[in-house]
Short mmCIF file of N, CA and C in Angstrom, two decimals:
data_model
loop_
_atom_site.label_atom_id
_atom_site.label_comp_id
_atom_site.label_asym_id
_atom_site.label_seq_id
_atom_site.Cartn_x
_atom_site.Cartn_y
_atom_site.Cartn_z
N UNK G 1 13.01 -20.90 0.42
CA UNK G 1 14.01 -20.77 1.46
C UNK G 1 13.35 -20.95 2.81
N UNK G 2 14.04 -21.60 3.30
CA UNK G 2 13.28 -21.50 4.63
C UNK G 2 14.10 -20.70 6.04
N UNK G 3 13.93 -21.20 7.56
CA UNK G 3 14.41 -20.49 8.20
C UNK G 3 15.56 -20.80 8.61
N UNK G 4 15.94 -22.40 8.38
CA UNK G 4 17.26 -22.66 8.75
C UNK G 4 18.05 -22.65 7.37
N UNK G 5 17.81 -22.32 6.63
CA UNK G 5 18.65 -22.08 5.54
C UNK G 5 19.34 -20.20 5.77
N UNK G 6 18.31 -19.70 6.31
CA UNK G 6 18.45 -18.26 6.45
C UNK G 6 19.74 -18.31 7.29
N UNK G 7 19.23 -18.89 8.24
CA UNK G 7 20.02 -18.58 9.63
C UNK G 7 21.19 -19.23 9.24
N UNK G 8 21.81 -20.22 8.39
CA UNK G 8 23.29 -20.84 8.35
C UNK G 8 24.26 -20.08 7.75
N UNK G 9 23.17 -18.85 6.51
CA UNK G 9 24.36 -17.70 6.45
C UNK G 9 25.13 -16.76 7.26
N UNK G 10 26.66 -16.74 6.21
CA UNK G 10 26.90 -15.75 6.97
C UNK G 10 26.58 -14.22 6.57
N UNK G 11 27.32 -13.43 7.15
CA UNK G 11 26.78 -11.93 7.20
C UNK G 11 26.74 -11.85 5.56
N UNK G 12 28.00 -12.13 4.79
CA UNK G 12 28.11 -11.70 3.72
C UNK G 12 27.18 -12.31 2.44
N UNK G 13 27.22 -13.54 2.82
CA UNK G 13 26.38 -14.50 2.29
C UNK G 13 24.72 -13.80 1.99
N UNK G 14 24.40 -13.73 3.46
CA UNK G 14 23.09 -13.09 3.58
C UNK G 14 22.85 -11.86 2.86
N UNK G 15 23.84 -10.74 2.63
CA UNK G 15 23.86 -9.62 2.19
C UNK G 15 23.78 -9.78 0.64
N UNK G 16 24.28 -11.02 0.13
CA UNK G 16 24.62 -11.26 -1.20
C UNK G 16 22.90 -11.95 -1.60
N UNK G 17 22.27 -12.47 -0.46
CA UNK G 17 21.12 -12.98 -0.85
C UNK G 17 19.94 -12.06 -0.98
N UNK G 18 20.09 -10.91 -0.25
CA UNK G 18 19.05 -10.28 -0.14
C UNK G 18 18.88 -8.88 -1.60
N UNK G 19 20.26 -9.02 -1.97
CA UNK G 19 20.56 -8.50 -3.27
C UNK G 19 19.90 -9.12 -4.61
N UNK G 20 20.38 -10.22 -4.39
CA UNK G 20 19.87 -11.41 -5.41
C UNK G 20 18.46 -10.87 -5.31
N UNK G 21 17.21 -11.59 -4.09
CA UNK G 21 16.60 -11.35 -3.95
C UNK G 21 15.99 -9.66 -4.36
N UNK G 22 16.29 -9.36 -4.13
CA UNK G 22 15.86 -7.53 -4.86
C UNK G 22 16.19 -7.51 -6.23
N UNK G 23 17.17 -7.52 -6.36
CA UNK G 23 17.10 -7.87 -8.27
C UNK G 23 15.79 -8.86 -9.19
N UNK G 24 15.92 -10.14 -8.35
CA UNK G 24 15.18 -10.73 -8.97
C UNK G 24 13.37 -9.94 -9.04
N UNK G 25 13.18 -9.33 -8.10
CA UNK G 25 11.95 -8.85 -7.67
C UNK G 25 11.74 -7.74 -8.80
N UNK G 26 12.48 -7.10 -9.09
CA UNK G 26 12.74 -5.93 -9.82
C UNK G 26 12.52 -6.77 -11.71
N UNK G 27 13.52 -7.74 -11.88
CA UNK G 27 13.65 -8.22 -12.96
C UNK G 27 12.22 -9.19 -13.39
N UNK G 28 11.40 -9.17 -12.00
CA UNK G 28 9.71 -9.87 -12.62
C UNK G 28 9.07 -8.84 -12.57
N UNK G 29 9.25 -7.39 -12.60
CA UNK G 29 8.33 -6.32 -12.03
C UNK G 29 7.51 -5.91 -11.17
N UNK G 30 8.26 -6.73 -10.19
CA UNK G 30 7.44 -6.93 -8.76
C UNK G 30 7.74 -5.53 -8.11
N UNK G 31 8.98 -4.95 -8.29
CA UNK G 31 8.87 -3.51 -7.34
C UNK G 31 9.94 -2.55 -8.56
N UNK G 32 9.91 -1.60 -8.13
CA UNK G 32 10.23 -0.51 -9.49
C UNK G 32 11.57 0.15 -8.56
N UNK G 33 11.18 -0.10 -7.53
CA UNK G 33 12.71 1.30 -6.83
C UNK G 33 13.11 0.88 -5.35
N UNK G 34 13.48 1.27 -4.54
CA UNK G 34 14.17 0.88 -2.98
C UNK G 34 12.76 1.10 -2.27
N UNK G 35 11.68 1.57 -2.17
CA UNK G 35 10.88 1.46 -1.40
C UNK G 35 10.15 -0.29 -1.63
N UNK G 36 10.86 -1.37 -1.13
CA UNK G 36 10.02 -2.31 -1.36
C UNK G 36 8.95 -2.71 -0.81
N UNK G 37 8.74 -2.24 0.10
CA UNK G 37 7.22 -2.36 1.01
C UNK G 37 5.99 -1.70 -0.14
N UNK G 38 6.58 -0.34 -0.47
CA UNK G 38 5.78 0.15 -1.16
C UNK G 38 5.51 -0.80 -2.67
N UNK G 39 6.87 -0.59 -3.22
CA UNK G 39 6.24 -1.67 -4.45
C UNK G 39 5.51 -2.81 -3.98
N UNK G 40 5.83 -3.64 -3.05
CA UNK G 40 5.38 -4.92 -2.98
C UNK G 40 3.51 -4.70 -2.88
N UNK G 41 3.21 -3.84 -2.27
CA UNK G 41 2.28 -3.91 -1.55
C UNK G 41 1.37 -3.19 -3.27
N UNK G 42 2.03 -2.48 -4.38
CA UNK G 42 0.96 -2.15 -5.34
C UNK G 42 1.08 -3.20 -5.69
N UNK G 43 1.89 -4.01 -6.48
CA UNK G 43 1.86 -5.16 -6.94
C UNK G 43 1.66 -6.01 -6.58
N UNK G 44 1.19 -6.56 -5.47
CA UNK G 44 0.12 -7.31 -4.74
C UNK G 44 -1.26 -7.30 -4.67
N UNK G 45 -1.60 -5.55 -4.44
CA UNK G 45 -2.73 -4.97 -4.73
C UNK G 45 -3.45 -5.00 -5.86
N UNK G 46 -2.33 -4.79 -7.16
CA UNK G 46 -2.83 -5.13 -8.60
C UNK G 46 -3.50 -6.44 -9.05
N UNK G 47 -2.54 -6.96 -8.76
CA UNK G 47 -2.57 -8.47 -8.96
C UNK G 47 -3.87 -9.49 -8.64
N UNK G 48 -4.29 -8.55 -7.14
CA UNK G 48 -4.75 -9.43 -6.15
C UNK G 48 -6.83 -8.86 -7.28
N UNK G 49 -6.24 -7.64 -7.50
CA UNK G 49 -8.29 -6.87 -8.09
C UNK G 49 -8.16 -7.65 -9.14
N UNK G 50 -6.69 -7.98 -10.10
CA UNK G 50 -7.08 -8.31 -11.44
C UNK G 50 -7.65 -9.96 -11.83
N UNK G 51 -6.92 -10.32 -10.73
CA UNK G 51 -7.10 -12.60 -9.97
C UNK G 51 -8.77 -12.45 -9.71
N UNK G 52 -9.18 -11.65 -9.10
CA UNK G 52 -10.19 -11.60 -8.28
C UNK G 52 -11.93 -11.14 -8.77
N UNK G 53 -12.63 -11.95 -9.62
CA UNK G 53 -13.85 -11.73 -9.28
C UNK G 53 -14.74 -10.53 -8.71
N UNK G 54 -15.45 -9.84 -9.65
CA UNK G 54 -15.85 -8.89 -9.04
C UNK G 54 -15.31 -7.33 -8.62
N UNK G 55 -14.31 -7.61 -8.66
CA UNK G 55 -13.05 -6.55 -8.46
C UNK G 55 -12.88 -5.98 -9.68
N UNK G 56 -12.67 -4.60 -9.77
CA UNK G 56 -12.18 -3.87 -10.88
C UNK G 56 -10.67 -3.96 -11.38
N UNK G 57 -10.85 -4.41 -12.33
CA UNK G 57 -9.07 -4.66 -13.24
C UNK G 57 -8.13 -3.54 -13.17
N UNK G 58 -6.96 -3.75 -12.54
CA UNK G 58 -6.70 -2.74 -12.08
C UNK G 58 -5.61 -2.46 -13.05
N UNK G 59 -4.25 -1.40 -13.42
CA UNK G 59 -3.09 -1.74 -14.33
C UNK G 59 -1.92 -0.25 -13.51
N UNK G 60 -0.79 -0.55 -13.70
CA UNK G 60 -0.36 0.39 -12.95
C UNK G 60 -0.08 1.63 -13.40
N UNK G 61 -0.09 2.86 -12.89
CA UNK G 61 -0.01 3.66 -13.25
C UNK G 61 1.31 4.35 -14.09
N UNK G 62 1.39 5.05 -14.86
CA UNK G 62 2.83 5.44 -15.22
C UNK G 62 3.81 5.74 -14.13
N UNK G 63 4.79 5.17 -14.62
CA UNK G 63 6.06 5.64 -13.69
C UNK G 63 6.21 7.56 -13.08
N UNK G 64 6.02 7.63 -11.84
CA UNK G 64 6.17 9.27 -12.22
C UNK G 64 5.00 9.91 -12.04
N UNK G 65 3.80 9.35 -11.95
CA UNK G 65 2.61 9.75 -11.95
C UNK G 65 2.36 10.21 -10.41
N UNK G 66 1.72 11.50 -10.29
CA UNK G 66 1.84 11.95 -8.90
C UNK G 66 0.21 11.90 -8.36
N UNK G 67 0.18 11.29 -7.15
CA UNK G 67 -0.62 10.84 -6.58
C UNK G 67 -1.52 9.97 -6.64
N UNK G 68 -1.12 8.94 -7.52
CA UNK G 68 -1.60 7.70 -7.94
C UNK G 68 -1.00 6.39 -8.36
N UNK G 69 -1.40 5.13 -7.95
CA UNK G 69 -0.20 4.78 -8.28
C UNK G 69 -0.95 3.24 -9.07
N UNK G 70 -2.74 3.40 -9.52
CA UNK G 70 -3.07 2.66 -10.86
C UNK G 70 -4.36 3.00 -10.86
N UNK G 71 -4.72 2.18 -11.94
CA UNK G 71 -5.70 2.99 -12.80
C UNK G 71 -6.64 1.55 -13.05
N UNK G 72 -7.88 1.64 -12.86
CA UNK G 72 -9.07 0.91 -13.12
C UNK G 72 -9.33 1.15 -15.03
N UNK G 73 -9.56 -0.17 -15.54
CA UNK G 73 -9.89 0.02 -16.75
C UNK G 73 -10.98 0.87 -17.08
N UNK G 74 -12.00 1.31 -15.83
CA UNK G 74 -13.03 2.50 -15.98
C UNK G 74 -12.54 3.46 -15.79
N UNK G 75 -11.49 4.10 -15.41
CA UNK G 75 -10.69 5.07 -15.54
C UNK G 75 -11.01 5.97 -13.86
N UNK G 76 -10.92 4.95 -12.94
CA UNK G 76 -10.81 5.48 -11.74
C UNK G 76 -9.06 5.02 -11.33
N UNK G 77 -9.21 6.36 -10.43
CA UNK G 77 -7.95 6.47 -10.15
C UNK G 77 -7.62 5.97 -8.83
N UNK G 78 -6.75 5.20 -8.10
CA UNK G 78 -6.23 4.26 -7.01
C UNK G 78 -4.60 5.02 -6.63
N UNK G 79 -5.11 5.35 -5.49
CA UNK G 79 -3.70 5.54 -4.56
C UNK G 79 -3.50 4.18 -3.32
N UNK G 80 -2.03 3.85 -3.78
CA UNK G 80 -1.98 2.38 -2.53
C UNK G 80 -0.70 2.53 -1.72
N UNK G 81 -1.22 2.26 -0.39
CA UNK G 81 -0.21 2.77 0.56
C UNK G 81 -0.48 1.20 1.30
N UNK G 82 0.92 1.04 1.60
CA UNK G 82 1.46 0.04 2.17
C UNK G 82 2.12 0.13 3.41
N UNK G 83 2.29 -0.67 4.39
CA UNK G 83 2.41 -0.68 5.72
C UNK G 83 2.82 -1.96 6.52
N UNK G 84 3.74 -1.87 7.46
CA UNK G 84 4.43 -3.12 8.36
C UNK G 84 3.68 -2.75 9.95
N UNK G 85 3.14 -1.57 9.74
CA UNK G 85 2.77 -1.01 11.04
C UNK G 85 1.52 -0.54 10.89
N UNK G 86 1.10 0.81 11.99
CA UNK G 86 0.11 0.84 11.85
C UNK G 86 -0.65 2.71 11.15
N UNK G 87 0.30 2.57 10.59
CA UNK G 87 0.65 4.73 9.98
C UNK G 87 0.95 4.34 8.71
N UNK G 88 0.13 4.84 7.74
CA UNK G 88 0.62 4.72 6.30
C UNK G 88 2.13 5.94 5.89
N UNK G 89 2.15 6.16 4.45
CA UNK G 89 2.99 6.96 4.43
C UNK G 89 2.35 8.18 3.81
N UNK G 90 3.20 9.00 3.73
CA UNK G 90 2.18 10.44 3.88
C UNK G 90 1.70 11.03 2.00
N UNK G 91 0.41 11.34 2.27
CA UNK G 91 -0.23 11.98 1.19
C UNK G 91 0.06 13.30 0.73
N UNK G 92 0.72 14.16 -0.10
CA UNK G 92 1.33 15.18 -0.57
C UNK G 92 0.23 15.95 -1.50
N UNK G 93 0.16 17.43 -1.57
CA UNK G 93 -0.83 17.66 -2.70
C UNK G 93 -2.25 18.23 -1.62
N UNK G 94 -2.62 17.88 -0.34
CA UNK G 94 -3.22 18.91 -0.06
C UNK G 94 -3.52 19.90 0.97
N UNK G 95 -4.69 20.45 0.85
CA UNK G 95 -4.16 22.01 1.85
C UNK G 95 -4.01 21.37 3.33
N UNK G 96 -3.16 22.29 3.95
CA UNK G 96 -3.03 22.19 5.51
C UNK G 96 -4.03 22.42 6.16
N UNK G 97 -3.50 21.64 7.69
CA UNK G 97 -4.72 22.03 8.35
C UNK G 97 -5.40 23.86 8.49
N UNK G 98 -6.41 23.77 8.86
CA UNK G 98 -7.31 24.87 8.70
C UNK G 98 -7.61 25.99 7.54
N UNK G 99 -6.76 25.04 6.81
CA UNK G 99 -7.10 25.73 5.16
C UNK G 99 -8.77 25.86 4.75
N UNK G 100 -9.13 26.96 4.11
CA UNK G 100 -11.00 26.91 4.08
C UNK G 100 -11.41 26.87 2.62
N UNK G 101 -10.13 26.10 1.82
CA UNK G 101 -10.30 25.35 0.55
C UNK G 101 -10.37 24.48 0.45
N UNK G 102 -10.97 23.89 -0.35
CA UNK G 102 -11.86 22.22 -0.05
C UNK G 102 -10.59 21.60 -1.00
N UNK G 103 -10.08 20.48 -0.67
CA UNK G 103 -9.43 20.02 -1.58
C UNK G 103 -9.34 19.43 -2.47
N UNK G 104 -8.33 19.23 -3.74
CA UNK G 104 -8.58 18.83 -4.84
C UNK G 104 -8.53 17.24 -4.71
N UNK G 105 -9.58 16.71 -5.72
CA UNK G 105 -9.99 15.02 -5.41
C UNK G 105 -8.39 14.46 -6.11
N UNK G 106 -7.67 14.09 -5.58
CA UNK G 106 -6.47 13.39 -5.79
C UNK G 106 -6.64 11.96 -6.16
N UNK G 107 -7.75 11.12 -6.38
CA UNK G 107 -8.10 9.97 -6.26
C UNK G 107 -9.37 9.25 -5.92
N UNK G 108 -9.99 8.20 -6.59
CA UNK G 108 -11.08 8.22 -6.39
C UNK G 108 -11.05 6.98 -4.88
N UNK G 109 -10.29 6.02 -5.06
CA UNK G 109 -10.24 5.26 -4.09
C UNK G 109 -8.45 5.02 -3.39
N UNK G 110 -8.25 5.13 -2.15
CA UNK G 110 -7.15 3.93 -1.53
C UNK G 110 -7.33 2.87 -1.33
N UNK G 111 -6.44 2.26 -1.68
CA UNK G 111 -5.95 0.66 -1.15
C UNK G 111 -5.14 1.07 0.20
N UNK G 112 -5.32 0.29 0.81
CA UNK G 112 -4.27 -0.05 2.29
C UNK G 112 -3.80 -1.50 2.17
N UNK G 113 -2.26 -1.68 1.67
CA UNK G 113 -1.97 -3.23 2.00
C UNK G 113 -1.51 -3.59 3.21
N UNK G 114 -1.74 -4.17 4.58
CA UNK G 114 -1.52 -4.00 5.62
C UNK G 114 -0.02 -5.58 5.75
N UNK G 115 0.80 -5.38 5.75
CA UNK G 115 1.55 -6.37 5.98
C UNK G 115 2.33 -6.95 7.58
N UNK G 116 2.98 -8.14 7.92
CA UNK G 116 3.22 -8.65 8.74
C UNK G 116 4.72 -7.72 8.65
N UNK G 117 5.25 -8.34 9.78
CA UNK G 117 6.75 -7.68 10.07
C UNK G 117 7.52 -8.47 8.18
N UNK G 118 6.99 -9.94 8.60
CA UNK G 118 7.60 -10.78 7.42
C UNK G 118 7.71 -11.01 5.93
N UNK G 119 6.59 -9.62 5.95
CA UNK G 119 5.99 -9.27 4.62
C UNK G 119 5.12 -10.07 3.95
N UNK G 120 4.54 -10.74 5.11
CA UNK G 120 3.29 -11.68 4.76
C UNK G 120 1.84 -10.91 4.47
N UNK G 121 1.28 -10.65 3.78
CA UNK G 121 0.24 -9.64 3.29
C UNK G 121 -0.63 -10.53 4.53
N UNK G 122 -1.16 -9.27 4.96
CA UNK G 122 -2.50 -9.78 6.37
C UNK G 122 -3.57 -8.85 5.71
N UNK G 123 -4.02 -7.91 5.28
CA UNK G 123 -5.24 -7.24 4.57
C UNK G 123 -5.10 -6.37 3.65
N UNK G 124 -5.83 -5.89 3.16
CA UNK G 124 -5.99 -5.17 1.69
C UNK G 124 -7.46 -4.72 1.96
N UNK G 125 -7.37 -3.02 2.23
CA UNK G 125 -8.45 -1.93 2.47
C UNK G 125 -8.96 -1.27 1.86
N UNK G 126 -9.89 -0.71 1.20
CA UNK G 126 -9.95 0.23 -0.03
C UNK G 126 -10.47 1.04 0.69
N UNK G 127 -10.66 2.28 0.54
CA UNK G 127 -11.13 3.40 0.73
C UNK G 127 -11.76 4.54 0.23
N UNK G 128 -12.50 4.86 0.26
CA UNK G 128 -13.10 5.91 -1.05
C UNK G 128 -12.63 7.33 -0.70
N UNK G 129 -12.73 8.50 -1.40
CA UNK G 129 -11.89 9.70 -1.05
C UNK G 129 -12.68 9.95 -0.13
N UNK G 130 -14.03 10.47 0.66
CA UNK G 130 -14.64 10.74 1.04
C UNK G 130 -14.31 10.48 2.66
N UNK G 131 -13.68 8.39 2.61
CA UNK G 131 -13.44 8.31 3.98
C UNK G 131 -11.88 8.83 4.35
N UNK G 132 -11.25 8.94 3.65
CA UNK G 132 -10.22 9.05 3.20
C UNK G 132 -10.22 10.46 4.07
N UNK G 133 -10.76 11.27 3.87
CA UNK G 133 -10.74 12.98 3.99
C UNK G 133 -11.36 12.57 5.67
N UNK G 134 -12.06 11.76 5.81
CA UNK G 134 -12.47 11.69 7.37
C UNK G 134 -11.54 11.14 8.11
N UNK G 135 -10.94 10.43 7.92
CA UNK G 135 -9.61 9.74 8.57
C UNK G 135 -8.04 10.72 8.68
N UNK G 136 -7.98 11.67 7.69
CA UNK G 136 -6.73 11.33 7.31
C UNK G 136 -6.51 12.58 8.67
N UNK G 137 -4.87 12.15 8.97
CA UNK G 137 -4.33 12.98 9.85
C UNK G 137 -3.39 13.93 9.37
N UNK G 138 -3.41 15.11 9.96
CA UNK G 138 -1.33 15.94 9.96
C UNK G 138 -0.26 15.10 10.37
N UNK G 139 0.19 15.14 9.37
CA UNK G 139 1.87 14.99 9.99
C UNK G 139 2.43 16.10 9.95
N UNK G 140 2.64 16.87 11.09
CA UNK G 140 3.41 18.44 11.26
C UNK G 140 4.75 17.94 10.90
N UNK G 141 5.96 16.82 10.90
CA UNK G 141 6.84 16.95 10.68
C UNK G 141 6.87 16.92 8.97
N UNK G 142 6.18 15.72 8.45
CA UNK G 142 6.59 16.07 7.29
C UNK G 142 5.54 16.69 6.37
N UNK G 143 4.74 17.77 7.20
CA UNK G 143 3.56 18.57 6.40
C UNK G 143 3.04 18.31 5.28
N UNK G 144 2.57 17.15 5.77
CA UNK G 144 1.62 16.07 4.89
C UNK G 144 0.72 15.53 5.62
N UNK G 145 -0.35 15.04 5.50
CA UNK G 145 -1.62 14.02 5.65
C UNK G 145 -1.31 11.98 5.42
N UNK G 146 -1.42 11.36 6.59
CA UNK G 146 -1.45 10.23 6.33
C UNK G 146 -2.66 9.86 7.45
N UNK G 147 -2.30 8.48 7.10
CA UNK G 147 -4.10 7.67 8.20
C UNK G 147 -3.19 6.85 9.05
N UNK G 148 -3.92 6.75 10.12
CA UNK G 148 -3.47 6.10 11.16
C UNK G 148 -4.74 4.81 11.64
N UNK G 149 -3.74 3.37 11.17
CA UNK G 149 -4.65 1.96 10.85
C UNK G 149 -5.43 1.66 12.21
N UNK G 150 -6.55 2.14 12.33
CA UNK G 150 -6.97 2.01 13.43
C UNK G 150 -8.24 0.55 13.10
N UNK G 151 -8.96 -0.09 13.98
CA UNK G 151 -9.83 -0.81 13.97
C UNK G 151 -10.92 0.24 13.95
N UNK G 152 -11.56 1.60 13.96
CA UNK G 152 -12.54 1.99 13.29
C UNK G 152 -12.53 1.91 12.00
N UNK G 153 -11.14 2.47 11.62
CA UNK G 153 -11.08 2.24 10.24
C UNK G 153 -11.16 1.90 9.13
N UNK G 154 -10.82 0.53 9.68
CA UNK G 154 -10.78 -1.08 8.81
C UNK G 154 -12.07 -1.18 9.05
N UNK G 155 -12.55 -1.10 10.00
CA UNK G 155 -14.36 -1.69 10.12
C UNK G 155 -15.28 -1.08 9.26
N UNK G 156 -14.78 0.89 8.80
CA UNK G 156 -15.81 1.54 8.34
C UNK G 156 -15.32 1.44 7.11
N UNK G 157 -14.43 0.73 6.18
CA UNK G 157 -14.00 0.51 4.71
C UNK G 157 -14.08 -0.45 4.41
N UNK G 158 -13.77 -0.98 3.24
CA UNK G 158 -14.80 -2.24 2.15
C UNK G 158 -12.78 -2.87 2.25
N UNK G 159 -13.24 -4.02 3.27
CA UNK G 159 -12.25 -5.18 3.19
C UNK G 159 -12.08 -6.07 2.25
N UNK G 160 -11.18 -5.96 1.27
CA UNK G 160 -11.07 -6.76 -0.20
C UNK G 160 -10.70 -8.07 0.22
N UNK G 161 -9.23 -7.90 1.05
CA UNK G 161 -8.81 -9.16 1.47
C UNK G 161 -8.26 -9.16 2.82
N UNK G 162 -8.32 -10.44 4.18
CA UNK G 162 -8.02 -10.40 4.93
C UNK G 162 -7.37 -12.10 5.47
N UNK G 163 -6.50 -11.82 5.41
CA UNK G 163 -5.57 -13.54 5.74
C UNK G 163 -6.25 -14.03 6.69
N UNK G 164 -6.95 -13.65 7.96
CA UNK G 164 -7.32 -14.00 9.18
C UNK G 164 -8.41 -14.56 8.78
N UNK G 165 -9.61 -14.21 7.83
CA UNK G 165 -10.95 -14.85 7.51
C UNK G 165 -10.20 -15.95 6.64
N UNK G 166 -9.43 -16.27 6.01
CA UNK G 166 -9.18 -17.15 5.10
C UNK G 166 -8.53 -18.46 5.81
N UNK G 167 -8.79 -18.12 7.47
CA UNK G 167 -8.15 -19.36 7.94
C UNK G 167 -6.16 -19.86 7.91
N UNK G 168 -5.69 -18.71 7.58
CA UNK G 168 -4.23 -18.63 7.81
C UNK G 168 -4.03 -17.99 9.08
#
């Protein structure tokens, strides 16, 4: 599809396409539920370690599975958070700030799929728990922990993939 095909619909038309479109996404197992940023971005992520050389084979986790969302055939565990901006979405499961309990390892590595407004994948971040626990922020509203995509960030984690080096 392109952009003048987009633009000649009308409202209803468009509404009927973007349905289509979500079904079909769903019916290749490209996304599992209404968060499609989020699906898109594991199943991109999967896809992209299992295509890829060197990369650990990745497979997805059970439906339902809390705080993970796949699993390395060595049996490391992957949490992947996806993004149009620059704030992931929030991590659930551990203590609040100034808690003086160390928290429980929820995961051995993150993925960060960093996407365009257009949902054009621009990078793919991994993270190990360790940086993970150095980065991550409060969210006082929804009293949870997420990371905020900063350029220290990306610089101090192992860049899997980045559209910009690839000359796109």
């Amino acid at each position: 599809m392109n952009k003048d095909f987009i633009q000649s619909l009308n409202s209803e038309e468009l509404i009927f396409t973007y349905g289509s479109v979500i079904n079909e996404m769903k019916a290749r197992g490209m996304i599992r539920s209404k968060n499609v940023v989020g699906d898109l971005g594991e199943f991109l992520a999967i896809d992209y370690y299992c295509k890829t050389k060197g990369l650990p084979k990745l497979q997805p986790a059970p439906a339902g599975t809390k705080n993970i969302d796949a699993i390395s055939i060595n049996g490391d565990r992957y949490s992947i958070k996806s993004t149009t901006g620059n704030v992931t979405g929030v991590f659930y499961g551990l203590n609040p700030p100034g808690s003086v309990e160390l928290d429980q390892q929820n995961f051995e590595f993150l993925i960060i799929c960093l996407f365009d407004t257009d949902f054009s994948l621009k990078r793919i971040n991994e993270i190990s728990w360790g940086h993970f626990l150095k980065y991550k922020r409060w969210h006082s509203r929804m009293s949870a922990w997420n990371l905020t995509i900063t350029k220290d960030l990306l610089d101090n984690t192992k860049t899997i993939f980045n559209r910009s080096e690839m000359g796109s």
